[in-house]
mmCIF file of C-alpha atoms and ligand atoms in Angstrom:
data_model
loop_
_atom_site.group_PDB
_atom_site.id
_atom_site.type_symbol
_atom_site.label_atom_id
_atom_site.label_comp_id
_atom_site.label_asym_id
_atom_site.label_seq_id
_atom_site.Cartn_x
_atom_site.Cartn_y
_atom_site.Cartn_z
ATOM 1 C CA UNK V 839 0.000 0.000 0.000
ATOM 2 C CA UNK V 840 1.412 3.343 -0.969
ATOM 3 C CA UNK V 841 1.724 6.015 1.731
ATOM 4 C CA UNK V 842 -0.169 9.277 1.384
ATOM 5 C CA UNK V 843 2.428 11.929 0.645
ATOM 6 C CA UNK V 844 2.894 14.410 3.491
ATOM 7 C CA UNK V 845 2.155 17.943 2.396
ATOM 8 C CA UNK V 846 5.026 20.346 2.855
ATOM 9 C CA UNK V 847 3.138 22.833 5.017
ATOM 10 C CA UNK V 848 4.529 26.325 4.797
ATOM 11 C CA UNK V 849 4.231 28.521 7.888
ATOM 12 C CA UNK V 850 1.481 31.075 7.440
ATOM 13 C CA UNK V 851 3.626 33.897 8.724
ATOM 14 C CA UNK V 852 7.306 34.731 8.672
ATOM 15 C CA UNK V 853 9.402 37.367 10.402
ATOM 16 C CA UNK V 854 8.663 39.892 7.649
ATOM 17 C CA UNK V 855 4.973 39.660 8.523
ATOM 18 C CA UNK V 856 5.765 40.127 12.189
ATOM 19 C CA UNK V 857 7.704 43.295 11.374
ATOM 20 C CA UNK V 858 4.960 44.543 9.086
ATOM 21 C CA UNK V 859 2.433 44.155 11.894
ATOM 22 C CA UNK V 860 4.267 46.699 14.062
ATOM 23 C CA UNK V 861 5.092 49.170 11.298
ATOM 24 C CA UNK V 862 2.482 51.754 12.219
ATOM 25 C CA UNK V 863 2.900 51.496 15.993
ATOM 26 C CA UNK V 864 5.078 54.181 17.560
ATOM 27 C CA UNK V 865 5.126 53.425 21.283
ATOM 28 C CA UNK V 866 8.062 51.110 22.100
ATOM 29 C CA UNK V 867 6.009 49.185 24.668
ATOM 30 C CA UNK V 868 3.129 48.637 22.241
ATOM 31 C CA UNK V 869 5.546 47.790 19.432
ATOM 32 C CA UNK V 870 7.307 45.207 21.594
ATOM 33 C CA UNK V 871 4.044 43.701 22.785
ATOM 34 C CA UNK V 872 2.608 43.418 19.294
ATOM 35 C CA UNK V 873 5.865 42.012 17.933
ATOM 36 C CA UNK V 874 6.040 39.295 20.579
ATOM 37 C CA UNK V 875 2.354 38.433 20.256
ATOM 38 C CA UNK V 876 2.672 38.104 16.493
ATOM 39 C CA UNK V 877 5.877 36.084 16.820
ATOM 40 C CA UNK V 878 4.277 33.721 19.337
ATOM 41 C CA UNK V 879 1.280 33.145 17.127
ATOM 42 C CA UNK V 880 3.230 31.832 14.172
ATOM 43 C CA UNK V 881 6.910 31.832 13.281
ATOM 44 C CA UNK V 882 7.859 30.790 16.839
ATOM 45 C CA UNK V 883 8.041 27.004 16.598
ATOM 46 C CA UNK V 884 8.570 26.084 20.258
ATOM 47 C CA UNK V 885 11.581 23.870 19.615
ATOM 48 C CA UNK V 886 13.907 25.583 22.050
ATOM 49 C CA UNK V 887 13.213 26.863 25.537
ATOM 50 C CA UNK V 888 15.052 30.203 25.633
ATOM 51 C CA UNK V 889 12.908 31.450 22.777
ATOM 52 C CA UNK V 890 9.616 29.700 23.522
ATOM 53 C CA UNK V 891 9.488 30.413 27.239
ATOM 54 C CA UNK V 892 11.322 33.715 26.934
ATOM 55 C CA UNK V 893 8.971 35.242 24.401
ATOM 56 C CA UNK V 894 5.927 34.093 26.362
ATOM 57 C CA UNK V 895 7.293 35.555 29.597
ATOM 58 C CA UNK V 896 8.218 38.776 27.788
ATOM 59 C CA UNK V 897 4.644 39.036 26.525
ATOM 60 C CA UNK V 898 3.253 38.689 30.065
ATOM 61 C CA UNK V 899 5.587 41.427 31.347
ATOM 62 C CA UNK V 900 4.855 43.701 28.383
ATOM 63 C CA UNK V 901 1.118 43.355 28.927
ATOM 64 C CA UNK V 902 1.630 44.426 32.521
ATOM 65 C CA UNK V 903 3.573 47.529 31.500
ATOM 66 C CA UNK V 904 1.081 48.352 28.754
ATOM 67 C CA UNK V 905 -1.787 48.227 31.234
ATOM 68 C CA UNK V 906 -0.046 50.546 33.680
ATOM 69 C CA UNK V 907 0.813 47.853 36.238
ATOM 70 C CA UNK V 908 4.437 47.381 35.245
ATOM 71 C CA UNK V 909 7.354 47.541 37.646
ATOM 72 C CA UNK V 910 11.092 47.977 37.388
ATOM 73 C CA UNK V 911 11.234 44.189 37.855
ATOM 74 C CA UNK V 912 9.253 43.687 34.641
ATOM 75 C CA UNK V 913 11.607 45.882 32.643
ATOM 76 C CA UNK V 914 14.629 44.100 34.127
ATOM 77 C CA UNK V 915 13.047 40.731 33.312
ATOM 78 C CA UNK V 916 12.462 41.716 29.667
ATOM 79 C CA UNK V 917 16.090 42.837 29.426
ATOM 80 C CA UNK V 918 17.272 39.510 30.903
ATOM 81 C CA UNK V 919 14.957 37.484 28.662
ATOM 82 C CA UNK V 920 16.126 39.321 25.536
ATOM 83 C CA UNK V 921 19.800 38.861 26.487
ATOM 84 C CA UNK V 922 19.230 35.131 27.018
ATOM 85 C CA UNK V 923 17.219 34.754 23.831
ATOM 86 C CA UNK V 924 19.958 36.445 21.852
ATOM 87 C CA UNK V 925 22.576 34.158 23.343
ATOM 88 C CA UNK V 926 20.759 30.836 23.384
ATOM 89 C CA UNK V 927 17.994 30.817 20.789
ATOM 90 C CA UNK V 928 18.517 28.037 18.309
ATOM 91 C CA UNK V 929 17.649 29.978 15.176
ATOM 92 C CA UNK V 930 17.740 33.457 13.724
ATOM 93 C CA UNK V 931 14.034 34.051 14.436
ATOM 94 C CA UNK V 932 14.516 33.916 18.199
ATOM 95 C CA UNK V 933 17.660 36.023 17.941
ATOM 96 C CA UNK V 934 15.903 38.621 15.776
ATOM 97 C CA UNK V 935 13.083 38.853 18.300
ATOM 98 C CA UNK V 936 15.655 39.396 21.041
ATOM 99 C CA UNK V 937 17.351 42.122 18.990
ATOM 100 C CA UNK V 938 14.023 43.828 18.406
ATOM 101 C CA UNK V 939 13.287 43.892 22.138
ATOM 102 C CA UNK V 940 16.765 45.129 23.001
ATOM 103 C CA UNK V 941 16.454 47.999 20.526
ATOM 104 C CA UNK V 942 13.102 49.060 21.939
ATOM 105 C CA UNK V 943 14.438 48.859 25.490
ATOM 106 C CA UNK V 944 17.194 51.288 24.518
ATOM 107 C CA UNK V 945 14.670 54.045 23.769
ATOM 108 C CA UNK V 946 14.151 54.823 27.463
ATOM 109 C CA UNK V 947 10.402 54.745 26.929
ATOM 110 C CA UNK V 948 9.917 51.759 29.244
ATOM 111 C CA UNK V 949 11.183 53.802 32.184
ATOM 112 C CA UNK V 950 8.795 56.621 31.258
ATOM 113 C CA UNK V 951 5.918 54.161 31.273
ATOM 114 C CA UNK V 952 6.793 53.105 34.807
ATOM 115 C CA UNK V 953 6.401 56.777 35.732
ATOM 116 C CA UNK V 954 2.921 56.841 34.153
ATOM 117 C CA UNK V 955 3.838 58.415 30.832
ATOM 118 C CA UNK V 956 3.181 57.008 27.361
ATOM 119 C CA UNK V 957 4.583 59.662 25.034
ATOM 120 C CA UNK V 958 2.733 58.341 21.996
ATOM 121 C CA UNK V 959 -0.609 58.006 23.818
ATOM 122 C CA UNK V 960 -0.936 54.483 22.456
ATOM 123 C CA UNK V 961 -1.127 52.780 25.858
ATOM 124 C CA UNK V 962 -4.759 53.547 26.589
ATOM 125 C CA UNK V 963 -4.537 52.729 30.291
ATOM 126 C CA UNK V 964 -2.276 55.739 30.679
ATOM 127 C CA UNK V 965 -4.781 58.304 29.453
ATOM 128 C CA UNK V 966 -8.334 59.394 30.030
ATOM 129 C CA UNK V 967 -10.777 61.654 28.223
ATOM 130 C CA UNK V 968 -12.289 64.469 30.217
ATOM 131 C CA UNK V 969 -14.753 67.284 29.715
ATOM 132 C CA UNK V 970 -13.286 70.607 30.779
ATOM 133 C CA UNK V 971 -16.279 72.091 32.641
ATOM 134 C CA UNK V 972 -15.381 75.737 31.964
ATOM 135 C CA UNK V 973 -15.433 75.121 28.206
ATOM 136 C CA UNK V 974 -18.565 72.978 27.995
ATOM 137 C CA UNK V 975 -21.572 74.798 26.512
ATOM 138 C CA UNK V 976 -23.989 71.880 27.069
ATOM 139 C CA UNK V 977 -24.628 71.343 23.356
ATOM 140 C CA UNK V 978 -24.678 67.529 23.623
ATOM 141 C CA UNK V 979 -22.709 66.875 20.418
ATOM 142 C CA UNK V 980 -20.290 64.621 22.295
ATOM 143 C CA UNK V 981 -23.121 62.546 23.745
ATOM 144 C CA UNK V 982 -24.557 62.024 20.260
ATOM 145 C CA UNK V 983 -21.128 60.978 18.959
ATOM 146 C CA UNK V 984 -20.340 58.458 21.708
ATOM 147 C CA UNK V 985 -21.389 54.974 20.617
ATOM 148 C CA UNK V 986 -20.671 53.579 24.065
ATOM 149 C CA UNK V 987 -23.147 55.672 25.990
ATOM 150 C CA UNK V 988 -20.303 56.906 28.140
ATOM 151 C CA UNK V 989 -21.279 60.565 28.298
ATOM 152 C CA UNK V 990 -23.876 61.991 30.624
ATOM 153 C CA UNK V 991 -25.437 65.411 30.536
ATOM 154 C CA UNK V 992 -28.477 67.310 29.413
ATOM 155 C CA UNK V 993 -28.657 69.580 26.411
ATOM 156 C CA UNK V 994 -29.454 73.088 27.611
ATOM 157 C CA UNK V 995 -29.396 76.534 26.155
ATOM 158 C CA UNK V 996 -25.810 77.578 26.450
ATOM 159 C CA UNK V 997 -26.359 81.079 27.794
ATOM 160 C CA UNK V 998 -28.259 79.825 30.813
ATOM 161 C CA UNK V 999 -26.001 79.230 33.731
ATOM 162 C CA UNK V 1000 -26.338 76.871 36.626
ATOM 163 C CA UNK V 1001 -26.438 73.556 34.766
ATOM 164 C CA UNK V 1002 -23.802 70.918 35.296
ATOM 165 C CA UNK V 1003 -21.422 70.352 32.366
ATOM 166 C CA UNK V 1004 -21.416 67.089 30.462
ATOM 167 C CA UNK V 1005 -19.315 64.339 31.962
ATOM 168 C CA UNK V 1006 -17.519 61.228 30.754
ATOM 169 C CA UNK V 1007 -18.225 58.081 32.744
ATOM 170 C CA UNK V 1008 -14.774 56.576 32.888
ATOM 171 C CA UNK V 1009 -16.010 53.036 33.520
ATOM 172 C CA UNK V 1010 -17.932 53.007 30.254
ATOM 173 C CA UNK V 1011 -15.384 54.935 28.179
ATOM 174 C CA UNK V 1012 -13.389 52.712 25.832
ATOM 175 C CA UNK V 1013 -11.075 55.612 24.900
ATOM 176 C CA UNK V 1014 -11.934 55.564 21.225
ATOM 177 C CA UNK V 1015 -11.436 59.332 21.052
ATOM 178 C CA UNK V 1016 -14.451 59.970 18.829
ATOM 179 C CA UNK V 1017 -15.904 62.584 21.153
ATOM 180 C CA UNK V 1018 -12.866 64.858 20.807
ATOM 181 C CA UNK V 1019 -13.464 66.006 17.203
ATOM 182 C CA UNK V 1020 -17.222 65.942 17.838
ATOM 183 C CA UNK V 1021 -16.863 68.711 20.396
ATOM 184 C CA UNK V 1022 -16.423 71.827 18.307
ATOM 185 C CA UNK V 1023 -15.794 73.858 21.465
ATOM 186 C CA UNK V 1024 -12.562 72.058 22.331
ATOM 187 C CA UNK V 1025 -14.029 71.074 25.677
ATOM 188 C CA UNK V 1026 -12.861 67.464 25.663
ATOM 189 C CA UNK V 1027 -9.237 66.871 26.354
ATOM 190 C CA UNK V 1028 -6.921 63.953 26.891
ATOM 191 C CA UNK V 1029 -5.144 63.839 30.201
ATOM 192 C CA UNK V 1030 -2.594 61.528 31.717
ATOM 193 C CA UNK V 1031 -4.346 59.203 34.138
ATOM 194 C CA UNK V 1032 -1.578 59.285 36.731
ATOM 195 C CA UNK V 1033 -0.553 62.945 36.752
ATOM 196 C CA UNK V 1034 -3.783 64.557 35.530
ATOM 197 C CA UNK V 1035 -1.657 66.599 33.111
ATOM 198 C CA UNK V 1036 -2.961 67.411 29.620
ATOM 199 C CA UNK V 1037 -1.228 65.392 26.907
HETATM 200 S S1 SF4 F 1586 14.613 30.168 18.341
HETATM 201 FE FE1 SF4 F 1586 13.912 29.295 16.475
HETATM 202 S S2 SF4 F 1586 13.910 27.114 16.910
HETATM 203 FE FE2 SF4 F 1586 13.919 28.104 18.863
HETATM 204 S S3 SF4 F 1586 11.748 28.247 19.417
HETATM 205 FE FE3 SF4 F 1586 12.374 30.168 18.439
HETATM 206 S S4 SF4 F 1586 11.765 29.913 16.340
HETATM 207 FE FE4 SF4 F 1586 11.849 27.857 17.226
HETATM 208 S S1 SF4 F 1587 -19.675 68.576 22.756
HETATM 209 FE FE1 SF4 F 1587 -18.275 69.725 24.041
HETATM 210 S S2 SF4 F 1587 -19.377 71.585 24.570
HETATM 211 FE FE2 SF4 F 1587 -20.888 70.148 23.761
HETATM 212 S S3 SF4 F 1587 -21.688 69.101 25.587
HETATM 213 FE FE3 SF4 F 1587 -19.975 67.870 24.855
HETATM 214 S S4 SF4 F 1587 -18.197 68.628 25.984
HETATM 215 FE FE4 SF4 F 1587 -19.814 70.137 26.209
HETATM 216 S S1 SF4 F 1588 -13.526 58.361 24.117
HETATM 217 FE FE1 SF4 F 1588 -15.058 57.176 22.960
HETATM 218 S S2 SF4 F 1588 -16.072 55.941 24.505
HETATM 219 FE FE2 SF4 F 1588 -14.979 57.528 25.605
HETATM 220 S S3 SF4 F 1588 -16.483 59.123 25.902
HETATM 221 FE FE3 SF4 F 1588 -15.349 59.632 24.035
HETATM 222 S S4 SF4 F 1588 -16.580 58.719 22.380
HETATM 223 FE FE4 SF4 F 1588 -17.272 57.790 24.296
#
């Protein structure tokens, strides 16, 4: 009986695709996270531990930093993981991933994130959208624009005083940013969650 020929299955993704996936991302933390997630989902084959375990552990640490819960220990761990992956990964794919992480670590942006600052505003946990009460004229345009029903307030005639300004319910806000251009009065601004400073 003749054996069924085994199909030479090509991987769906290669390292070029992984790089392409991060092309438009500017924040080093987000770039690193996306790179590692993409790498783990396909070209990473799991045949050697420094790369397989290292990239998974790096992803966990990067997620923590991206969500605003990162510590100096996480940054140090990513540095250690990348050094080990560069040294001990069996193939160029693991080594290239390590090099990518090491380059991003050099930017200094990871340290800024630990201080609550994402310069590119791509880590959404670091920012919040807020109505500036003094600028709000109670027109309700933002409420109409928000698909997540995250804005409360009542439309009133702007010249009447004494009404509360519109407000963004932070628990419902998914930080899509659509209310910002909708407010033609410039009354919605982005602030840093930790410092409360405008960004
Ligand atoms: S370094 Fe290469 S062989 Fe090792 S797990 Fe990563 S992709 Fe596979
Ligand atoms: S669109 Fe701007 S001015 Fe109008 S209610 Fe919303 S925040 Fe206030
Ligand atoms: S950022 Fe998006 S979800 Fe949040 S209040 Fe504005 S429109 Fe709604």
